[in-house]
PDB file of C-alpha atoms in Angstrom:
ATOM      1  CA  UNK M   1      32.871 -22.813  10.768  1.00  0.00           C
ATOM      2  CA  UNK M   2      31.129 -25.373   8.596  1.00  0.00           C
ATOM      3  CA  UNK M   3      28.682 -24.621   5.947  1.00  0.00           C
ATOM      4  CA  UNK M   4      25.103 -23.940   6.955  1.00  0.00           C
ATOM      5  CA  UNK M   5      22.554 -25.861   5.380  1.00  0.00           C
ATOM      6  CA  UNK M   6      19.834 -23.303   3.204  1.00  0.00           C
ATOM      7  CA  UNK M   7      16.094 -23.516   2.262  1.00  0.00           C
ATOM      8  CA  UNK M   8      13.796 -25.204   4.673  1.00  0.00           C
ATOM      9  CA  UNK M   9      16.460 -26.588   6.813  1.00  0.00           C
ATOM     10  CA  UNK M  10      17.654 -22.890   7.694  1.00  0.00           C
ATOM     11  CA  UNK M  11      14.055 -21.371   7.733  1.00  0.00           C
ATOM     12  CA  UNK M  12      11.497 -24.245   9.410  1.00  0.00           C
ATOM     13  CA  UNK M  13       8.605 -21.958   8.894  1.00  0.00           C
ATOM     14  CA  UNK M  14       6.360 -25.039   8.760  1.00  0.00           C
ATOM     15  CA  UNK M  15       3.252 -23.406   9.067  1.00  0.00           C
ATOM     16  CA  UNK M  16       3.380 -20.000   7.452  1.00  0.00           C
ATOM     17  CA  UNK M  17       0.266 -18.153   8.340  1.00  0.00           C
ATOM     18  CA  UNK M  18      -0.429 -14.436   8.920  1.00  0.00           C
ATOM     19  CA  UNK M  19      -0.671 -14.740  12.480  1.00  0.00           C
ATOM     20  CA  UNK M  20       2.215 -17.373  13.237  1.00  0.00           C
ATOM     21  CA  UNK M  21       4.582 -14.829  11.019  1.00  0.00           C
ATOM     22  CA  UNK M  22       5.627 -13.331  14.853  1.00  0.00           C
ATOM     23  CA  UNK M  23       7.350 -16.895  15.785  1.00  0.00           C
ATOM     24  CA  UNK M  24       9.187 -17.648  12.650  1.00  0.00           C
ATOM     25  CA  UNK M  25      12.924 -17.091  13.115  1.00  0.00           C
ATOM     26  CA  UNK M  26      15.773 -17.906  11.081  1.00  0.00           C
ATOM     27  CA  UNK M  27      18.143 -19.967  13.258  1.00  0.00           C
ATOM     28  CA  UNK M  28      21.128 -18.752  11.661  1.00  0.00           C
ATOM     29  CA  UNK M  29      20.782 -15.107  12.797  1.00  0.00           C
ATOM     30  CA  UNK M  30      20.786 -16.354  16.085  1.00  0.00           C
ATOM     31  CA  UNK M  31      23.424 -18.532  15.762  1.00  0.00           C
ATOM     32  CA  UNK M  32      25.669 -15.471  14.373  1.00  0.00           C
ATOM     33  CA  UNK M  33      24.283 -13.074  16.810  1.00  0.00           C
ATOM     34  CA  UNK M  34      25.460 -15.298  19.929  1.00  0.00           C
ATOM     35  CA  UNK M  35      28.840 -15.072  18.734  1.00  0.00           C
ATOM     36  CA  UNK M  36      31.335 -12.721  20.090  1.00  0.00           C
ATOM     37  CA  UNK M  37      31.937  -9.745  18.421  1.00  0.00           C
ATOM     38  CA  UNK M  38      35.714 -10.807  18.064  1.00  0.00           C
ATOM     39  CA  UNK M  39      35.411 -13.927  17.015  1.00  0.00           C
ATOM     40  CA  UNK M  40      33.258 -13.264  13.811  1.00  0.00           C
ATOM     41  CA  UNK M  41      35.382 -13.470  11.059  1.00  0.00           C
ATOM     42  CA  UNK M  42      32.375 -13.776   8.125  1.00  0.00           C
ATOM     43  CA  UNK M  43      28.411 -13.630   9.066  1.00  0.00           C
ATOM     44  CA  UNK M  44      26.955 -17.062   8.402  1.00  0.00           C
ATOM     45  CA  UNK M  45      23.703 -15.052   7.829  1.00  0.00           C
ATOM     46  CA  UNK M  46      24.465 -14.664   4.091  1.00  0.00           C
ATOM     47  CA  UNK M  47      21.885 -12.741   1.581  1.00  0.00           C
ATOM     48  CA  UNK M  48      21.529 -16.391   0.318  1.00  0.00           C
ATOM     49  CA  UNK M  49      20.136 -17.659   3.044  1.00  0.00           C
ATOM     50  CA  UNK M  50      18.276 -14.204   3.923  1.00  0.00           C
ATOM     51  CA  UNK M  51      16.825 -14.590   1.048  1.00  0.00           C
ATOM     52  CA  UNK M  52      15.452 -18.282   1.723  1.00  0.00           C
ATOM     53  CA  UNK M  53      13.910 -17.139   4.520  1.00  0.00           C
ATOM     54  CA  UNK M  54      12.496 -14.515   3.139  1.00  0.00           C
ATOM     55  CA  UNK M  55      11.180 -16.674   0.285  1.00  0.00           C
ATOM     56  CA  UNK M  56       9.423 -19.166   2.613  1.00  0.00           C
ATOM     57  CA  UNK M  57       7.794 -16.064   4.729  1.00  0.00           C
ATOM     58  CA  UNK M  58       6.227 -15.033   1.629  1.00  0.00           C
ATOM     59  CA  UNK M  59       4.673 -18.766   1.197  1.00  0.00           C
ATOM     60  CA  UNK M  60       0.791 -18.234   2.476  1.00  0.00           C
ATOM     61  CA  UNK M  61       0.926 -14.607   2.731  1.00  0.00           C
ATOM     62  CA  UNK M  62       0.807 -11.778   0.145  1.00  0.00           C
ATOM     63  CA  UNK M  63       3.712 -10.026  -0.925  1.00  0.00           C
ATOM     64  CA  UNK M  64       3.951  -6.594  -2.570  1.00  0.00           C
ATOM     65  CA  UNK M  65       5.243  -6.312  -6.051  1.00  0.00           C
ATOM     66  CA  UNK M  66       7.418  -3.569  -4.193  1.00  0.00           C
ATOM     67  CA  UNK M  67       8.678  -6.138  -1.636  1.00  0.00           C
ATOM     68  CA  UNK M  68       9.499  -8.634  -4.346  1.00  0.00           C
ATOM     69  CA  UNK M  69      11.426  -6.047  -6.121  1.00  0.00           C
ATOM     70  CA  UNK M  70      13.321  -5.270  -3.094  1.00  0.00           C
ATOM     71  CA  UNK M  71      13.645  -8.724  -2.255  1.00  0.00           C
ATOM     72  CA  UNK M  72      15.554  -9.131  -5.772  1.00  0.00           C
ATOM     73  CA  UNK M  73      17.698  -6.223  -5.601  1.00  0.00           C
ATOM     74  CA  UNK M  74      18.730  -7.634  -1.783  1.00  0.00           C
ATOM     75  CA  UNK M  75      19.403 -10.594  -3.260  1.00  0.00           C
ATOM     76  CA  UNK M  76      21.893  -9.123  -5.783  1.00  0.00           C
ATOM     77  CA  UNK M  77      23.393  -6.709  -3.062  1.00  0.00           C
ATOM     78  CA  UNK M  78      21.667  -3.676  -2.918  1.00  0.00           C
ATOM     79  CA  UNK M  79      22.562  -2.253   0.616  1.00  0.00           C
ATOM     80  CA  UNK M  80      19.462   0.489  -0.094  1.00  0.00           C
ATOM     81  CA  UNK M  81      17.457  -2.535  -1.256  1.00  0.00           C
ATOM     82  CA  UNK M  82      18.642  -4.666   2.004  1.00  0.00           C
ATOM     83  CA  UNK M  83      17.966  -1.752   4.465  1.00  0.00           C
ATOM     84  CA  UNK M  84      14.431  -1.183   2.960  1.00  0.00           C
ATOM     85  CA  UNK M  85      13.218  -5.084   2.729  1.00  0.00           C
ATOM     86  CA  UNK M  86      14.822  -5.037   6.689  1.00  0.00           C
ATOM     87  CA  UNK M  87      12.323  -2.237   7.470  1.00  0.00           C
ATOM     88  CA  UNK M  88       9.210  -3.578   5.453  1.00  0.00           C
ATOM     89  CA  UNK M  89       9.572  -6.709   7.584  1.00  0.00           C
ATOM     90  CA  UNK M  90       9.749  -4.703  10.794  1.00  0.00           C
ATOM     91  CA  UNK M  91       6.609  -2.879  10.204  1.00  0.00           C
ATOM     92  CA  UNK M  92       4.926  -5.488   7.937  1.00  0.00           C
ATOM     93  CA  UNK M  93       4.582  -3.280   5.100  1.00  0.00           C
ATOM     94  CA  UNK M  94       3.754  -5.570   1.943  1.00  0.00           C
ATOM     95  CA  UNK M  95       4.999  -8.822   4.055  1.00  0.00           C
ATOM     96  CA  UNK M  96       4.197 -10.448   7.018  1.00  0.00           C
ATOM     97  CA  UNK M  97       5.822  -8.876   9.826  1.00  0.00           C
ATOM     98  CA  UNK M  98       8.997 -10.433  11.083  1.00  0.00           C
ATOM     99  CA  UNK M  99      11.890  -8.964  13.414  1.00  0.00           C
ATOM    100  CA  UNK M 100      13.643 -11.669  12.946  1.00  0.00           C
ATOM    101  CA  UNK M 101      13.817 -11.284   9.273  1.00  0.00           C
ATOM    102  CA  UNK M 102      14.757  -7.516   9.635  1.00  0.00           C
ATOM    103  CA  UNK M 103      17.257  -8.107  11.749  1.00  0.00           C
ATOM    104  CA  UNK M 104      18.595 -10.681   9.232  1.00  0.00           C
ATOM    105  CA  UNK M 105      18.441  -8.076   6.430  1.00  0.00           C
ATOM    106  CA  UNK M 106      19.623  -5.367   8.607  1.00  0.00           C
ATOM    107  CA  UNK M 107      22.676  -6.785   9.250  1.00  0.00           C
ATOM    108  CA  UNK M 108      23.515  -7.680   5.941  1.00  0.00           C
ATOM    109  CA  UNK M 109      23.063  -4.169   5.315  1.00  0.00           C
ATOM    110  CA  UNK M 110      25.415  -3.334   8.402  1.00  0.00           C
ATOM    111  CA  UNK M 111      28.106  -5.302   7.685  1.00  0.00           C
ATOM    112  CA  UNK M 112      28.488  -3.404   4.239  1.00  0.00           C
ATOM    113  CA  UNK M 113      28.819  -0.010   6.337  1.00  0.00           C
ATOM    114  CA  UNK M 114      25.013   1.422   6.035  1.00  0.00           C
ATOM    115  CA  UNK M 115      25.026   3.231   9.078  1.00  0.00           C
ATOM    116  CA  UNK M 116      21.353   3.397   9.610  1.00  0.00           C
ATOM    117  CA  UNK M 117      21.516  -0.436   9.551  1.00  0.00           C
ATOM    118  CA  UNK M 118      24.647  -0.557  12.129  1.00  0.00           C
ATOM    119  CA  UNK M 119      22.424   1.446  14.612  1.00  0.00           C
ATOM    120  CA  UNK M 120      19.126  -0.382  14.114  1.00  0.00           C
ATOM    121  CA  UNK M 121      21.290  -3.559  14.770  1.00  0.00           C
ATOM    122  CA  UNK M 122      22.114  -1.980  17.874  1.00  0.00           C
ATOM    123  CA  UNK M 123      18.856  -1.113  18.597  1.00  0.00           C
ATOM    124  CA  UNK M 124      17.331  -4.673  18.222  1.00  0.00           C
ATOM    125  CA  UNK M 125      20.075  -6.206  20.214  1.00  0.00           C
ATOM    126  CA  UNK M 126      19.729  -3.289  23.326  1.00  0.00           C
ATOM    127  CA  UNK M 127      16.016  -4.625  23.187  1.00  0.00           C
ATOM    128  CA  UNK M 128      15.736  -7.999  21.839  1.00  0.00           C
ATOM    129  CA  UNK M 129      13.728  -6.984  18.878  1.00  0.00           C
ATOM    130  CA  UNK M 130      14.174 -10.332  16.400  1.00  0.00           C
ATOM    131  CA  UNK M 131      17.086 -11.414  18.216  1.00  0.00           C
ATOM    132  CA  UNK M 132      18.466 -12.312  21.959  1.00  0.00           C
ATOM    133  CA  UNK M 133      19.354  -9.333  23.797  1.00  0.00           C
ATOM    134  CA  UNK M 134      23.030  -8.662  23.970  1.00  0.00           C
ATOM    135  CA  UNK M 135      24.168  -5.366  25.782  1.00  0.00           C
ATOM    136  CA  UNK M 136      27.647  -5.863  24.556  1.00  0.00           C
ATOM    137  CA  UNK M 137      26.843  -6.770  20.983  1.00  0.00           C
ATOM    138  CA  UNK M 138      24.340  -3.658  21.077  1.00  0.00           C
ATOM    139  CA  UNK M 139      27.297  -1.217  21.781  1.00  0.00           C
ATOM    140  CA  UNK M 140      29.084  -2.685  18.935  1.00  0.00           C
ATOM    141  CA  UNK M 141      27.054  -1.627  16.342  1.00  0.00           C
ATOM    142  CA  UNK M 142      26.181   1.509  17.873  1.00  0.00           C
ATOM    143  CA  UNK M 143      29.815   2.221  18.034  1.00  0.00           C
ATOM    144  CA  UNK M 144      30.135   1.438  14.084  1.00  0.00           C
ATOM    145  CA  UNK M 145      27.486   3.811  13.476  1.00  0.00           C
ATOM    146  CA  UNK M 146      28.770   6.522  15.823  1.00  0.00           C
ATOM    147  CA  UNK M 147      32.166   6.467  14.205  1.00  0.00           C
ATOM    148  CA  UNK M 148      30.661   7.578  10.978  1.00  0.00           C
ATOM    149  CA  UNK M 149      28.973  10.334  12.747  1.00  0.00           C
ATOM    150  CA  UNK M 150      25.228   9.383  13.437  1.00  0.00           C
ATOM    151  CA  UNK M 151      24.346  11.746  15.959  1.00  0.00           C
ATOM    152  CA  UNK M 152      21.596   9.344  17.595  1.00  0.00           C
ATOM    153  CA  UNK M 153      24.440   6.620  17.890  1.00  0.00           C
ATOM    154  CA  UNK M 154      26.714   8.943  19.443  1.00  0.00           C
ATOM    155  CA  UNK M 155      24.113   9.856  21.809  1.00  0.00           C
ATOM    156  CA  UNK M 156      23.226   6.381  22.731  1.00  0.00           C
ATOM    157  CA  UNK M 157      26.547   5.513  22.770  1.00  0.00           C
ATOM    158  CA  UNK M 158      27.280   8.315  25.210  1.00  0.00           C
ATOM    159  CA  UNK M 159      24.133   7.378  27.379  1.00  0.00           C
ATOM    160  CA  UNK M 160      26.071   3.285  27.539  1.00  0.00           C
ATOM    161  CA  UNK M 161      29.246   5.086  28.961  1.00  0.00           C
ATOM    162  CA  UNK M 162      27.259   6.930  31.233  1.00  0.00           C
ATOM    163  CA  UNK M 163      25.274   4.121  32.664  1.00  0.00           C
ATOM    164  CA  UNK M 164      27.734   1.454  32.076  1.00  0.00           C
ATOM    165  CA  UNK M 165      25.241  -0.598  29.469  1.00  0.00           C
ATOM    166  CA  UNK M 166      27.536  -2.950  27.203  1.00  0.00           C
ATOM    167  CA  UNK M 167      30.307  -1.017  27.852  1.00  0.00           C
ATOM    168  CA  UNK M 168      32.669  -0.209  31.086  1.00  0.00           C
ATOM    169  CA  UNK M 169      31.023   2.909  32.967  1.00  0.00           C
ATOM    170  CA  UNK M 170      33.100   6.168  31.828  1.00  0.00           C
ATOM    171  CA  UNK M 171      32.003   9.736  32.193  1.00  0.00           C
ATOM    172  CA  UNK M 172      35.140  10.844  29.867  1.00  0.00           C
ATOM    173  CA  UNK M 173      34.165   8.604  26.937  1.00  0.00           C
ATOM    174  CA  UNK M 174      30.144   9.768  27.724  1.00  0.00           C
ATOM    175  CA  UNK M 175      31.164  13.335  27.940  1.00  0.00           C
ATOM    176  CA  UNK M 176      33.105  12.730  23.998  1.00  0.00           C
ATOM    177  CA  UNK M 177      30.627  10.398  22.612  1.00  0.00           C
ATOM    178  CA  UNK M 178      27.738  13.337  24.030  1.00  0.00           C
ATOM    179  CA  UNK M 179      29.875  16.297  22.804  1.00  0.00           C
ATOM    180  CA  UNK M 180      30.443  15.155  19.088  1.00  0.00           C
ATOM    181  CA  UNK M 181      26.518  14.354  18.858  1.00  0.00           C
ATOM    182  CA  UNK M 182      25.823  17.851  20.631  1.00  0.00           C
ATOM    183  CA  UNK M 183      28.004  19.513  17.962  1.00  0.00           C
ATOM    184  CA  UNK M 184      25.925  18.046  15.245  1.00  0.00           C
ATOM    185  CA  UNK M 185      23.042  19.858  16.581  1.00  0.00           C
ATOM    186  CA  UNK M 186      21.261  16.577  18.642  1.00  0.00           C
ATOM    187  CA  UNK M 187      19.185  18.496  21.390  1.00  0.00           C
ATOM    188  CA  UNK M 188      19.164  15.291  23.871  1.00  0.00           C
ATOM    189  CA  UNK M 189      22.986  15.225  23.968  1.00  0.00           C
ATOM    190  CA  UNK M 190      23.617  19.400  24.249  1.00  0.00           C
ATOM    191  CA  UNK M 191      20.831  18.903  27.506  1.00  0.00           C
ATOM    192  CA  UNK M 192      23.274  15.970  28.692  1.00  0.00           C
ATOM    193  CA  UNK M 193      26.505  17.849  27.910  1.00  0.00           C
ATOM    194  CA  UNK M 194      25.103  20.369  29.826  1.00  0.00           C
ATOM    195  CA  UNK M 195      24.011  18.291  32.655  1.00  0.00           C
ATOM    196  CA  UNK M 196      27.633  16.935  32.728  1.00  0.00           C
ATOM    197  CA  UNK M 197      29.037  20.348  32.677  1.00  0.00           C
ATOM    198  CA  UNK M 198      26.484  21.595  35.577  1.00  0.00           C
ATOM    199  CA  UNK M 199      27.530  18.112  37.514  1.00  0.00           C
ATOM    200  CA  UNK M 200      31.122  18.232  36.831  1.00  0.00           C
ATOM    201  CA  UNK M 201      30.808  14.264  35.223  1.00  0.00           C
ATOM    202  CA  UNK M 202      33.353  13.578  32.836  1.00  0.00           C
ATOM    203  CA  UNK M 203      34.608  17.297  32.793  1.00  0.00           C
ATOM    204  CA  UNK M 204      35.513  20.336  34.702  1.00  0.00           C
ATOM    205  CA  UNK M 205      32.466  21.847  36.520  1.00  0.00           C
ATOM    206  CA  UNK M 206      31.314  25.030  34.396  1.00  0.00           C
ATOM    207  CA  UNK M 207      28.293  26.317  34.701  1.00  0.00           C
ATOM    208  CA  UNK M 208      28.704  28.831  31.830  1.00  0.00           C
ATOM    209  CA  UNK M 209      29.254  25.991  29.819  1.00  0.00           C
ATOM    210  CA  UNK M 210      26.569  23.961  31.080  1.00  0.00           C
ATOM    211  CA  UNK M 211      23.894  27.548  30.534  1.00  0.00           C
ATOM    212  CA  UNK M 212      25.178  27.577  26.812  1.00  0.00           C
ATOM    213  CA  UNK M 213      24.807  23.841  25.769  1.00  0.00           C
ATOM    214  CA  UNK M 214      20.793  24.158  27.517  1.00  0.00           C
ATOM    215  CA  UNK M 215      20.160  26.916  25.651  1.00  0.00           C
ATOM    216  CA  UNK M 216      21.297  25.163  22.229  1.00  0.00           C
ATOM    217  CA  UNK M 217      18.738  22.545  23.121  1.00  0.00           C
ATOM    218  CA  UNK M 218      16.247  24.788  24.959  1.00  0.00           C
ATOM    219  CA  UNK M 219      15.960  26.535  21.694  1.00  0.00           C
ATOM    220  CA  UNK M 220      15.626  23.387  19.867  1.00  0.00           C
ATOM    221  CA  UNK M 221      12.478  22.797  22.053  1.00  0.00           C
ATOM    222  CA  UNK M 222      14.068  20.380  24.222  1.00  0.00           C
ATOM    223  CA  UNK M 223      11.233  20.544  27.126  1.00  0.00           C
ATOM    224  CA  UNK M 224      13.806  19.265  29.796  1.00  0.00           C
ATOM    225  CA  UNK M 225      16.582  21.764  28.847  1.00  0.00           C
ATOM    226  CA  UNK M 226      13.761  24.487  28.843  1.00  0.00           C
ATOM    227  CA  UNK M 227      13.386  23.707  32.529  1.00  0.00           C
ATOM    228  CA  UNK M 228      17.046  23.416  33.282  1.00  0.00           C
ATOM    229  CA  UNK M 229      17.505  26.990  31.607  1.00  0.00           C
ATOM    230  CA  UNK M 230      14.380  28.450  33.665  1.00  0.00           C
ATOM    231  CA  UNK M 231      16.078  26.886  36.456  1.00  0.00           C
ATOM    232  CA  UNK M 232      19.015  28.614  35.997  1.00  0.00           C
ATOM    233  CA  UNK M 233      17.459  31.978  35.450  1.00  0.00           C
ATOM    234  CA  UNK M 234      15.471  32.112  38.496  1.00  0.00           C
ATOM    235  CA  UNK M 235      18.723  30.942  40.665  1.00  0.00           C
ATOM    236  CA  UNK M 236      20.946  33.088  38.800  1.00  0.00           C
ATOM    237  CA  UNK M 237      23.426  30.359  38.008  1.00  0.00           C
ATOM    238  CA  UNK M 238      26.006  31.495  35.036  1.00  0.00           C
ATOM    239  CA  UNK M 239      23.437  34.140  34.321  1.00  0.00           C
ATOM    240  CA  UNK M 240      21.788  37.301  35.767  1.00  0.00           C
ATOM    241  CA  UNK M 241      19.045  36.444  38.076  1.00  0.00           C
ATOM    242  CA  UNK M 242      15.769  37.029  35.783  1.00  0.00           C
ATOM    243  CA  UNK M 243      12.227  35.476  36.972  1.00  0.00           C
ATOM    244  CA  UNK M 244      10.299  36.730  34.024  1.00  0.00           C
ATOM    245  CA  UNK M 245      12.975  34.625  31.791  1.00  0.00           C
ATOM    246  CA  UNK M 246      12.598  31.865  34.206  1.00  0.00           C
ATOM    247  CA  UNK M 247       8.847  31.689  33.967  1.00  0.00           C
ATOM    248  CA  UNK M 248       9.055  31.961  30.198  1.00  0.00           C
ATOM    249  CA  UNK M 249      11.162  29.153  29.796  1.00  0.00           C
ATOM    250  CA  UNK M 250       9.421  26.850  32.751  1.00  0.00           C
ATOM    251  CA  UNK M 251       6.205  27.568  30.721  1.00  0.00           C
ATOM    252  CA  UNK M 252       7.346  26.233  27.507  1.00  0.00           C
ATOM    253  CA  UNK M 253       8.391  23.133  29.318  1.00  0.00           C
ATOM    254  CA  UNK M 254       5.427  22.784  31.214  1.00  0.00           C
ATOM    255  CA  UNK M 255       3.320  23.033  28.208  1.00  0.00           C
ATOM    256  CA  UNK M 256       5.256  19.744  26.681  1.00  0.00           C
ATOM    257  CA  UNK M 257       4.281  18.013  30.055  1.00  0.00           C
ATOM    258  CA  UNK M 258       7.721  18.066  32.086  1.00  0.00           C
ATOM    259  CA  UNK M 259       6.379  17.928  35.657  1.00  0.00           C
ATOM    260  CA  UNK M 260       9.004  19.667  37.182  1.00  0.00           C
ATOM    261  CA  UNK M 261       8.688  22.830  34.859  1.00  0.00           C
ATOM    262  CA  UNK M 262       4.962  22.667  35.915  1.00  0.00           C
ATOM    263  CA  UNK M 263       5.341  22.788  39.520  1.00  0.00           C
ATOM    264  CA  UNK M 264       7.720  25.742  39.364  1.00  0.00           C
ATOM    265  CA  UNK M 265       5.053  27.381  37.084  1.00  0.00           C
ATOM    266  CA  UNK M 266       2.852  27.321  39.628  1.00  0.00           C
ATOM    267  CA  UNK M 267       5.338  28.107  42.418  1.00  0.00           C
ATOM    268  CA  UNK M 268       5.881  31.643  40.109  1.00  0.00           C
ATOM    269  CA  UNK M 269       2.312  32.042  40.270  1.00  0.00           C
ATOM    270  CA  UNK M 270       1.402  31.711  43.927  1.00  0.00           C
ATOM    271  CA  UNK M 271       4.137  33.766  44.530  1.00  0.00           C
ATOM    272  CA  UNK M 272       4.009  36.063  42.148  1.00  0.00           C
ATOM    273  CA  UNK M 273       7.362  35.902  40.868  1.00  0.00           C
ATOM    274  CA  UNK M 274       8.483  36.757  37.188  1.00  0.00           C
ATOM    275  CA  UNK M 275       4.141  36.723  36.626  1.00  0.00           C
ATOM    276  CA  UNK M 276       1.105  38.330  38.048  1.00  0.00           C
ATOM    277  CA  UNK M 277      -0.271  36.483  41.210  1.00  0.00           C
ATOM    278  CA  UNK M 278      -2.616  34.096  39.976  1.00  0.00           C
ATOM    279  CA  UNK M 279      -3.774  31.677  42.502  1.00  0.00           C
ATOM    280  CA  UNK M 280      -6.359  29.712  39.752  1.00  0.00           C
ATOM    281  CA  UNK M 281      -3.777  29.507  37.318  1.00  0.00           C
ATOM    282  CA  UNK M 282      -1.336  28.107  40.616  1.00  0.00           C
ATOM    283  CA  UNK M 283      -3.591  25.403  41.240  1.00  0.00           C
ATOM    284  CA  UNK M 284      -4.154  24.310  37.649  1.00  0.00           C
ATOM    285  CA  UNK M 285      -0.410  23.902  37.032  1.00  0.00           C
ATOM    286  CA  UNK M 286       0.204  22.436  40.610  1.00  0.00           C
ATOM    287  CA  UNK M 287      -2.841  19.865  39.471  1.00  0.00           C
ATOM    288  CA  UNK M 288      -0.726  19.216  36.048  1.00  0.00           C
ATOM    289  CA  UNK M 289       2.049  18.278  38.221  1.00  0.00           C
ATOM    290  CA  UNK M 290       0.659  16.051  40.850  1.00  0.00           C
ATOM    291  CA  UNK M 291      -1.688  14.423  37.675  1.00  0.00           C
ATOM    292  CA  UNK M 292       2.048  13.171  37.057  1.00  0.00           C
ATOM    293  CA  UNK M 293       2.722  12.023  40.405  1.00  0.00           C
ATOM    294  CA  UNK M 294       5.198  15.347  41.835  1.00  0.00           C
ATOM    295  CA  UNK M 295       5.555  15.277  45.543  1.00  0.00           C
ATOM    296  CA  UNK M 296       5.908  18.712  46.140  1.00  0.00           C
ATOM    297  CA  UNK M 297       2.570  19.191  44.053  1.00  0.00           C
ATOM    298  CA  UNK M 298       0.977  16.448  45.912  1.00  0.00           C
ATOM    299  CA  UNK M 299       1.422  18.196  48.727  1.00  0.00           C
ATOM    300  CA  UNK M 300       0.284  21.714  47.702  1.00  0.00           C
ATOM    301  CA  UNK M 301      -3.270  19.854  46.571  1.00  0.00           C
ATOM    302  CA  UNK M 302      -3.395  18.035  50.095  1.00  0.00           C
ATOM    303  CA  UNK M 303      -2.794  21.440  52.237  1.00  0.00           C
TER     304      UNK M 303
END
């Protein structure tokens, strides 16, 4: 790859004003992130070039002392400083806000193996913050972070395999990554793993295992898992049927805004299942569910 120009030709930030910083981009970032993963030998978006863009971005806009110190350390190769500087640009903390400069420093840190930066590069590429949206490259960086044991990246990578986003759809690989994150206590993955076991996606159907993982997540306050555990108790799936326990878990989920739990808790109050019959409480929870568009609750209120 030919040597790319530095300085003003790199950044092309002709009019650096606070209100126009959002439009300021470093073309090197865009060029690099458009290259397929297998073709990337070395990043053209080097420390020198990121630093040059950052320097020009600060002209006419006040940089804090902390940001200047971070930039100096980042330019000397300190990966913590590179990550922190990316955060500063992302949040506009002491520097003009710029997703593209955040991506530049995140990329430098990610290539050095900094796991939070690898995850954030995946996120920015998935949603198009500071760079062009690219699901395949997003999955690449999520995998780099996941391979280092970063639970949130493992969960997102599993979700990508579930939905075929940036990777070929594969329930078995989704199960593998959900399980890795679940074993680290990541509640979203515990609930997802419970659902896979309940439905038989990527694994043999096992409602006992489903109940185990739903409970692990529910005990951490995960609203969907609390609803699922309430459902298992109400129906007697993998546990002895227990309407009181069902009402307990439905209530915890309902109070967090889960509309399914709100609807079923209302139904329990209406039918005196697991709770004392209370028509006013039933109507209150039907209304809460209806406000979120639950069709069953809307029907109840129309009668």
